[in-house]
CSV table of C-alpha atoms in Angstrom, one decimal:
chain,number,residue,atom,x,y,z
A,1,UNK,CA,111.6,63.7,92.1
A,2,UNK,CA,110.8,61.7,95.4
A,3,UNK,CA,108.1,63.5,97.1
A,4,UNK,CA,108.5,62.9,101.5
A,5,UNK,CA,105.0,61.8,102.7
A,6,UNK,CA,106.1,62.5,106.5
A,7,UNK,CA,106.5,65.9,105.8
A,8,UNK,CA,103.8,67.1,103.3
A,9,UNK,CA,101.2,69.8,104.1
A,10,UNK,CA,98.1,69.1,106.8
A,11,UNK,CA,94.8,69.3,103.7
A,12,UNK,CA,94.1,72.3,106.4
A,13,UNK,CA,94.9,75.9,106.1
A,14,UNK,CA,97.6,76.6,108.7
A,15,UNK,CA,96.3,79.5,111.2
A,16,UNK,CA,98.0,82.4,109.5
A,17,UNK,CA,96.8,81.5,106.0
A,18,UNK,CA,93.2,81.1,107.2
A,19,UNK,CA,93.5,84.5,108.4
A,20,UNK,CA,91.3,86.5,105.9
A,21,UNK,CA,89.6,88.8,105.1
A,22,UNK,CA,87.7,90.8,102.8
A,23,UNK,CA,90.4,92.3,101.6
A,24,UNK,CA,94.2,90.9,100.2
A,25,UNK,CA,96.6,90.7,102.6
A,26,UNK,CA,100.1,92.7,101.6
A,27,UNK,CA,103.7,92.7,103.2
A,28,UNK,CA,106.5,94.8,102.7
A,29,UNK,CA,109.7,93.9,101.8
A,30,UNK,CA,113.2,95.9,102.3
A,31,UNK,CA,115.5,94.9,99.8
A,32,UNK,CA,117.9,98.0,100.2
A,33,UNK,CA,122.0,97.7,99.8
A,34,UNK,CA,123.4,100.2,102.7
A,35,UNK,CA,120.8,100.1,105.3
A,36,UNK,CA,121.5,100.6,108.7
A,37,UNK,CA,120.3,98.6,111.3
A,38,UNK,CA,118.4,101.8,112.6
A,39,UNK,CA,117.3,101.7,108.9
A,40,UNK,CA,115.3,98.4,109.1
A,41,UNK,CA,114.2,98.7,112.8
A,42,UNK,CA,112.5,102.2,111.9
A,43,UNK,CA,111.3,100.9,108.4
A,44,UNK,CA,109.9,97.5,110.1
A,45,UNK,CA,107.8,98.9,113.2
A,46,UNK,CA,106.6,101.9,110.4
A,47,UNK,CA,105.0,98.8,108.5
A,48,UNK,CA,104.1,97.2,111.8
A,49,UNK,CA,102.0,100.3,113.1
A,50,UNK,CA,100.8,100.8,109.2
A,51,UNK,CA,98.6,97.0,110.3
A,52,UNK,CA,100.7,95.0,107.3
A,53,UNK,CA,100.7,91.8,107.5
A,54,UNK,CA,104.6,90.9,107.5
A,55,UNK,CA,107.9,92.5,107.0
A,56,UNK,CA,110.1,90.8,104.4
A,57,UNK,CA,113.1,90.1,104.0
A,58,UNK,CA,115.8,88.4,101.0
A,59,UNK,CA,118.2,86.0,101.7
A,60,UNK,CA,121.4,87.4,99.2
A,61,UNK,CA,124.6,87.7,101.6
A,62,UNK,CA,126.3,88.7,98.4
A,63,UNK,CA,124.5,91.4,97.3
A,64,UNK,CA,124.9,94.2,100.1
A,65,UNK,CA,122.3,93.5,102.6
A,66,UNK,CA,122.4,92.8,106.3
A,67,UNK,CA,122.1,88.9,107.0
A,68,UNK,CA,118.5,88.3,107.1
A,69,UNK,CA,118.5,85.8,110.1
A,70,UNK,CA,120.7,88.0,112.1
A,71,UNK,CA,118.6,91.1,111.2
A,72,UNK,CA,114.7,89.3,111.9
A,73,UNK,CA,116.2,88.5,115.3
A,74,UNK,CA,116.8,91.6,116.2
A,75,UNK,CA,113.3,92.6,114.6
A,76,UNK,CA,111.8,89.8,116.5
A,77,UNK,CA,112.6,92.3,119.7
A,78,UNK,CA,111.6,95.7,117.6
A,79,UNK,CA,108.6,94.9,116.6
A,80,UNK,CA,105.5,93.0,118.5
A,81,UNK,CA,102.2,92.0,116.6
A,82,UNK,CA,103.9,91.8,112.7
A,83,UNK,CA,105.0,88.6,111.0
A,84,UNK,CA,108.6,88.1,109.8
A,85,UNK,CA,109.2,86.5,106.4
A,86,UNK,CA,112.4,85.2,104.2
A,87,UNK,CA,111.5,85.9,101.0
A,88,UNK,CA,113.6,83.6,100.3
A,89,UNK,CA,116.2,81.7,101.4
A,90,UNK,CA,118.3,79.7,98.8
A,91,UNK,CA,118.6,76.1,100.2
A,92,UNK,CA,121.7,75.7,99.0
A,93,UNK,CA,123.6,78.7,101.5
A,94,UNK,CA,123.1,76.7,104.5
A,95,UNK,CA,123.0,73.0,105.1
A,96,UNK,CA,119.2,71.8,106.0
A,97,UNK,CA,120.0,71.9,110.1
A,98,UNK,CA,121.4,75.0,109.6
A,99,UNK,CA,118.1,76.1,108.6
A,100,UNK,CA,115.9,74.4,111.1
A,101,UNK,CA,118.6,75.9,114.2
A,102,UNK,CA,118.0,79.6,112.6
A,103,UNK,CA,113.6,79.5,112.0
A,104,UNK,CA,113.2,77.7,115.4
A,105,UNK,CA,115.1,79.9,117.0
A,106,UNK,CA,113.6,83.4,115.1
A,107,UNK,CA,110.1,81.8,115.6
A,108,UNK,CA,110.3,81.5,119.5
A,109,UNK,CA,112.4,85.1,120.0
A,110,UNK,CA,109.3,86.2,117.9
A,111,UNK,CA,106.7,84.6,119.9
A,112,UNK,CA,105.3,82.4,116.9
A,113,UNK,CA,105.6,85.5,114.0
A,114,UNK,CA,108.1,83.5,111.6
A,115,UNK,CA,107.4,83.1,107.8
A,116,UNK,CA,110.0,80.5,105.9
A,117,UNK,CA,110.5,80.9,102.4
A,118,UNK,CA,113.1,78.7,100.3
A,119,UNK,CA,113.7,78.5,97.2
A,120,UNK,CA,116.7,76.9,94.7
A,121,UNK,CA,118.3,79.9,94.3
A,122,UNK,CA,117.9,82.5,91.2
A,123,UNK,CA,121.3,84.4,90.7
A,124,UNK,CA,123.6,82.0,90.3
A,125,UNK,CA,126.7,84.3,90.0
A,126,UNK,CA,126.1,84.7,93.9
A,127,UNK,CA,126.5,81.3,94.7
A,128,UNK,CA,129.6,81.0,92.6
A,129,UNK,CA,131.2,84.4,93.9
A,130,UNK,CA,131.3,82.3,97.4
A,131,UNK,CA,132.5,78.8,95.9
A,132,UNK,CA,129.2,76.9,96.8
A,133,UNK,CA,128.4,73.9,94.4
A,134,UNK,CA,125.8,75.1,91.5
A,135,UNK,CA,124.0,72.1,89.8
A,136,UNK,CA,121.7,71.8,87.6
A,137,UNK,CA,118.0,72.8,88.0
A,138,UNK,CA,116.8,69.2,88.7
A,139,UNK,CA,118.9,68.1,90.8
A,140,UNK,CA,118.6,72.1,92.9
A,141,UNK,CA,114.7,71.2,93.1
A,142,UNK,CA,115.9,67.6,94.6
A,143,UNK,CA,118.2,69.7,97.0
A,144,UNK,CA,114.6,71.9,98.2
A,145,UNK,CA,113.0,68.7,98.7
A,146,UNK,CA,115.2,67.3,100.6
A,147,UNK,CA,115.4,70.6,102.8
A,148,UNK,CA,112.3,70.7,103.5
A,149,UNK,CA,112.1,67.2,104.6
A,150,UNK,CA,115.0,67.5,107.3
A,151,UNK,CA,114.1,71.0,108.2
A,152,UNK,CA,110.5,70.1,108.9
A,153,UNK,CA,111.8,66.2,110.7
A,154,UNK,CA,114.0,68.1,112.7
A,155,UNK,CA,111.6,70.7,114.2
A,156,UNK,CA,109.9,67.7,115.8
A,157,UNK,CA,112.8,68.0,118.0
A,158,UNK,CA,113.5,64.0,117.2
A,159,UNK,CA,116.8,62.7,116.3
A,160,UNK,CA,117.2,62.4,112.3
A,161,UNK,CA,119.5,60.3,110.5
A,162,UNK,CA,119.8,61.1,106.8
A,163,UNK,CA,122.2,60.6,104.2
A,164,UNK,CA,121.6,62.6,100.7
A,165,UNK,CA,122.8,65.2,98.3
A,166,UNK,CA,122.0,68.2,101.1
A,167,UNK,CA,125.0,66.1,103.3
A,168,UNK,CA,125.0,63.3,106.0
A,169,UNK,CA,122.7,63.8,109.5
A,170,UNK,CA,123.0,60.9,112.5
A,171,UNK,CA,120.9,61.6,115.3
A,172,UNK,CA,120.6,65.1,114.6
A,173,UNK,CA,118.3,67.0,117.1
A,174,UNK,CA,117.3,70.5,117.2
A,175,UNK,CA,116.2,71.7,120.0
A,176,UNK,CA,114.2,74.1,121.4
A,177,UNK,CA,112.0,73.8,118.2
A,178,UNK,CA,110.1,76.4,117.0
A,179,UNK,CA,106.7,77.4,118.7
A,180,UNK,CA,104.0,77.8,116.1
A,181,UNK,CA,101.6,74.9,115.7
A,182,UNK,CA,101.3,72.7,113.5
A,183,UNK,CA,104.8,74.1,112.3
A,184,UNK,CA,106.3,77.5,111.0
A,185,UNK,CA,104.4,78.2,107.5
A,186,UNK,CA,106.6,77.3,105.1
A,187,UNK,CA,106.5,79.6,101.4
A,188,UNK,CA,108.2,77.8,98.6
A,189,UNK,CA,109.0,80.5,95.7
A,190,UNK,CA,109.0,79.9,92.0
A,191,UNK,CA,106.5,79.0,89.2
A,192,UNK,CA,107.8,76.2,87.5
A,193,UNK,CA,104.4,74.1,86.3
A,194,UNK,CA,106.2,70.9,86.4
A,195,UNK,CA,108.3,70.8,89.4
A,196,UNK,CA,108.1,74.0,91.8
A,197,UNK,CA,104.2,74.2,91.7
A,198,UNK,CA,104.2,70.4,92.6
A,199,UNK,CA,106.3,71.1,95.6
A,200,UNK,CA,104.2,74.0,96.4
A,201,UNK,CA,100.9,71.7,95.8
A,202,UNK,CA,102.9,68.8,98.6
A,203,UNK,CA,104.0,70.6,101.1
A,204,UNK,CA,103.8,74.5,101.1
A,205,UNK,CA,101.5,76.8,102.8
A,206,UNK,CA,102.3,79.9,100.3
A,207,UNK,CA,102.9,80.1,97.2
A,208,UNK,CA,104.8,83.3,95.5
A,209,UNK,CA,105.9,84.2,91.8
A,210,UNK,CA,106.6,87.5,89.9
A,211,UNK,CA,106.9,88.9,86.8
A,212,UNK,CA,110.4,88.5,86.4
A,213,UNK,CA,112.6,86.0,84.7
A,214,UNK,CA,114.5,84.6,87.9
A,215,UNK,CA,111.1,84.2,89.5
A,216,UNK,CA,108.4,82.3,88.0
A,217,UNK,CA,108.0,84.2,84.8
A,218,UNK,CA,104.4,85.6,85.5
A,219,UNK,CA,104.8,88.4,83.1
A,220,UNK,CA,100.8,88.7,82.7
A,221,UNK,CA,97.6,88.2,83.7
A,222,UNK,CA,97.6,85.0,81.2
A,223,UNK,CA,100.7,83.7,82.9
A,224,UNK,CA,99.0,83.9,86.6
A,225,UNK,CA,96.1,81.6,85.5
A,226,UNK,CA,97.5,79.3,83.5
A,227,UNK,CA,100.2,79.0,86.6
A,228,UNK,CA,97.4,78.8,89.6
A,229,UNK,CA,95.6,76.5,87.3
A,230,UNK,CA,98.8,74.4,87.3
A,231,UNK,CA,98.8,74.5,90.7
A,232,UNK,CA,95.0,73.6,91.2
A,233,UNK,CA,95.9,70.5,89.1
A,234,UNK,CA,99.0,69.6,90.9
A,235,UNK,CA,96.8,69.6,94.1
A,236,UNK,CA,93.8,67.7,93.0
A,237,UNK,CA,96.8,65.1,92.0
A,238,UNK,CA,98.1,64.7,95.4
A,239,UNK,CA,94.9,64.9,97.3
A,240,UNK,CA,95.7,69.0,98.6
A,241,UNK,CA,92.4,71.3,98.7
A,242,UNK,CA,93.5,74.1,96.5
A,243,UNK,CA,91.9,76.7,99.4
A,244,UNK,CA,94.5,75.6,101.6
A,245,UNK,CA,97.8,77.1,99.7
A,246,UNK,CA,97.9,81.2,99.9
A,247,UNK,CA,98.5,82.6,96.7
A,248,UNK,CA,101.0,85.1,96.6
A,249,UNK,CA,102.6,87.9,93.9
A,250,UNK,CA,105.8,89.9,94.9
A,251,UNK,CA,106.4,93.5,92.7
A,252,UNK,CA,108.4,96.1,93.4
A,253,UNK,CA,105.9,99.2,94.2
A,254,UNK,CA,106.2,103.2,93.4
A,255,UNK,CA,102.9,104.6,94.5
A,256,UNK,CA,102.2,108.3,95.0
A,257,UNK,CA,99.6,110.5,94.8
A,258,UNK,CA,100.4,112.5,91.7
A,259,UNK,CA,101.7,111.8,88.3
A,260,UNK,CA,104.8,113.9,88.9
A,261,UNK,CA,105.2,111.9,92.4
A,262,UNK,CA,105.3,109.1,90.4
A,263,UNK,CA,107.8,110.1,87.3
A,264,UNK,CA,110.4,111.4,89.9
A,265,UNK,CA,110.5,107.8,91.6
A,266,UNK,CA,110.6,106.3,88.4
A,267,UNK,CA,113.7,108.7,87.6
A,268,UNK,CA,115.4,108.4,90.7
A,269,UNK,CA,116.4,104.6,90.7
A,270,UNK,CA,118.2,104.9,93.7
A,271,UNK,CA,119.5,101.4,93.3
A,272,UNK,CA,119.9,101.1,89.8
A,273,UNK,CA,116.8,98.7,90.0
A,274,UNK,CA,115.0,100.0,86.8
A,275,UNK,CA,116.0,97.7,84.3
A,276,UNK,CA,116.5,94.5,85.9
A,277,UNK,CA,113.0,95.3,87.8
A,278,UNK,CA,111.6,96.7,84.9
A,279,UNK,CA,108.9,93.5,84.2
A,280,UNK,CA,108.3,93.4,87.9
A,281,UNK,CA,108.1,97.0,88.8
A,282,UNK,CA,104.3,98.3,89.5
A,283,UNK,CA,104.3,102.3,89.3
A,284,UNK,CA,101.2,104.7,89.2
A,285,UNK,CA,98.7,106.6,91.3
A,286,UNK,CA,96.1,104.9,93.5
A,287,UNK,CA,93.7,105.4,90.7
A,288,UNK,CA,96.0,103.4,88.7
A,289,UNK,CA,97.3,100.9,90.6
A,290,UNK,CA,93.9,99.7,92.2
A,291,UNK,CA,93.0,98.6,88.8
A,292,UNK,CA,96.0,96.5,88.7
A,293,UNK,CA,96.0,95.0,91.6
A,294,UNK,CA,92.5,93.8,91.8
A,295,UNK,CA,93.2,92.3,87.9
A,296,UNK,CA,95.5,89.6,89.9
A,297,UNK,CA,93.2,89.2,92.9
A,298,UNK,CA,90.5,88.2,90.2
A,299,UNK,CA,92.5,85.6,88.8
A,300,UNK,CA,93.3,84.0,92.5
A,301,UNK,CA,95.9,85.7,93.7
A,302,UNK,CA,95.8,86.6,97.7
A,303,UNK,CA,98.7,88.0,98.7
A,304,UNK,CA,100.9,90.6,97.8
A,305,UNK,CA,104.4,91.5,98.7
A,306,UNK,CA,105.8,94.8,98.0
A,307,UNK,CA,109.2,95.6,97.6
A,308,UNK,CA,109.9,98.9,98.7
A,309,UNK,CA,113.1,101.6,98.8
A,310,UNK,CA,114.1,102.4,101.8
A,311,UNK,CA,112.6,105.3,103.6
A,312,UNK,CA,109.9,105.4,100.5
A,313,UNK,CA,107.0,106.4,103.5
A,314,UNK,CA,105.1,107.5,100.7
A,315,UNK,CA,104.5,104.7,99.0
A,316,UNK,CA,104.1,102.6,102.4
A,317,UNK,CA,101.4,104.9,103.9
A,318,UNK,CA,99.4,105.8,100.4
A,319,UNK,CA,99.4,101.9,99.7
A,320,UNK,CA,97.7,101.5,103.3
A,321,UNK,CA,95.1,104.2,103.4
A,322,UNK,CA,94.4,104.7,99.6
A,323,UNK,CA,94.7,100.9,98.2
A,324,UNK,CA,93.9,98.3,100.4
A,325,UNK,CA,90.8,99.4,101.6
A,326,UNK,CA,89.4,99.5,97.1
A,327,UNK,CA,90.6,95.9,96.9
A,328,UNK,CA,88.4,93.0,97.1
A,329,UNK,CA,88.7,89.5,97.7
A,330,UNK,CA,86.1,87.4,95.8
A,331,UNK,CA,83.5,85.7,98.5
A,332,UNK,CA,84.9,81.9,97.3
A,333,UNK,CA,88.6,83.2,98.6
A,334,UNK,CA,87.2,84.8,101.6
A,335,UNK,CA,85.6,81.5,102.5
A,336,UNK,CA,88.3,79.3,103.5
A,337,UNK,CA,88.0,75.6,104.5
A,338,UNK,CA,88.3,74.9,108.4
């Protein structure tokens, strides 16, 4: 695994990660087969005017969702003050310029509010149902690197010549590029110890796993610390300050106020998520979700994003008014480098 010294992460926070706070910062993200555009738009400036930090979205085209570049530029316009993240997008569905073209472009319709996420991709039947290449899981982590090289080269808005596995680039340029400085933060998802948390430790600003086989395999509280240790050791080893690197920790979230509120959103499953989010599914009242959400903030964890139904209002405003404000962030976290 060639690591690309040109491209690796500034040993400084970038702006939005130094952005905290006493508390943990949480996004929300829509992962809802069927919905609307009105859907989204309605669902995103709810979060917006709810002060989250982002709005989320998954890059599956295969799965029933609304294109996630085409639908955050038309967010970028129907919202104002909220970040937009990929949560994330598999390197191999679009060739590295491809890449670069669609965040420049989101982050300056945004005004600067763009959060890139990649990742090697976790259900492989959806990149065989559309005839794309699969290999193995080395030489997919080779294919990120070499994405995030290009995609980060060709932001500058300088030509690129390149020849690799990703394809063949002479005097590429991309241009406008995007508008946040130093660059659009860049989330890299997984929790592989060897490889992905390496990456992450080079040239990510955010790191995100779950407690889910596909993604990073975080089932407990065990897993997150021996995993953000992994990545404390990966940064010590290429000279990163471990403060610099947001922590993050995606569930899917049923939150009400009652016990019964709770069992009938357990029951209803409108998208048949229950099983294959069953590891990865957090469910309770406030009194019993604070609890478990301050657990992971204790081991290091910073961030949260949420996966939500769609029009689940409940769970979005209860998580904002009878959540957030119980968790803390430890002092150390609060105090990040400049």
């Amino acid at each position: 695994m060639r690591l690309f010294s040109r491209v690796r992460a500034q040993n400084v926070p970038h702006p939005w990660v130094a952005q905290m706070s006493e508390h943990p910062r949480f996004g929300v993200l829509l992962n809802d087969p069927g919905a609307d555009w009105s859907q989204y738009r309605d669902f995103a400036q709810a979060v917006e005017a709810l002060g989250y930090d982002a709005f989320w979205l998954s890059d599956h085209p295969g799965l029933g969702f609304m294109d996630c570049w085409t639908t955050l530029g038309a967010l970028s316009q129907a919202t104002k003050t909220i970040r937009l993240g990929v949560a994330v997008s598999c390197v191999l569905f679009r060739p590295p310029w491809m890449l670069a073209r669609l965040s420049a472009d989101i982050d300056r319709l945004s005004n600067g509010r763009l959060i890139l996420g990649v990742g090697i991709g976790d259900m492989e039947e959806e990149i065989r149902n559309f005839g794309l290449p699969l290999p193995g899981v080395r030489e997919r982590q080779e294919w990120l690197e070499e994405t995030v090289y290009l995609v980060r080269r060709l932001w500058t808005g300088e030509p690129v010549t390149f020849q690799g596995k990703t394809g063949h680039l002479e005097n590429a340029i991309i241009q406008p590029g995007p508008i946040q400085r130093p660059s659009i933060p860049l989330l890299i998802g997984g929790g592989g110890e060897q490889t992905t948390l390496r990456q992450v430790a080079y040239y990510a600003d955010m790191s995100n796993f779950m407690a889910h086989a596909l993604v990073g395999k975080a089932f407990t509280l065990e897993d997150v610390k021996r995993k953000l240790n992994a990545l404390r050791k990966h940064c010590e080893s290429v000279g990163r300050d471990y403060r610099t690197i947001l922590r993050s920790y995606i569930s899917l979230l049923l939150l009400a106020e009652s016990p019964e509120r709770v069992k009938a959103k357990r029951e209803a499953d409108p998208l048949g998520y229950r099983d294959f989010m069953r590891s990865a599914t957090m469910a309770g009242t406030p009194e019993e979700i604070i609890p478990s959400f301050q657990a992971l903030v204790n081991c290091g964890i910073q961030y949260f994003i949420v996966m939500l139904y769609l029009n689940d209002y409940e769970t979005l405003q209860v998580l904002a008014e009878k959540v957030i404000p119980f968790l803390k962030l430890p002092m150390r976290e609060v105090e990040t480098p400049s």
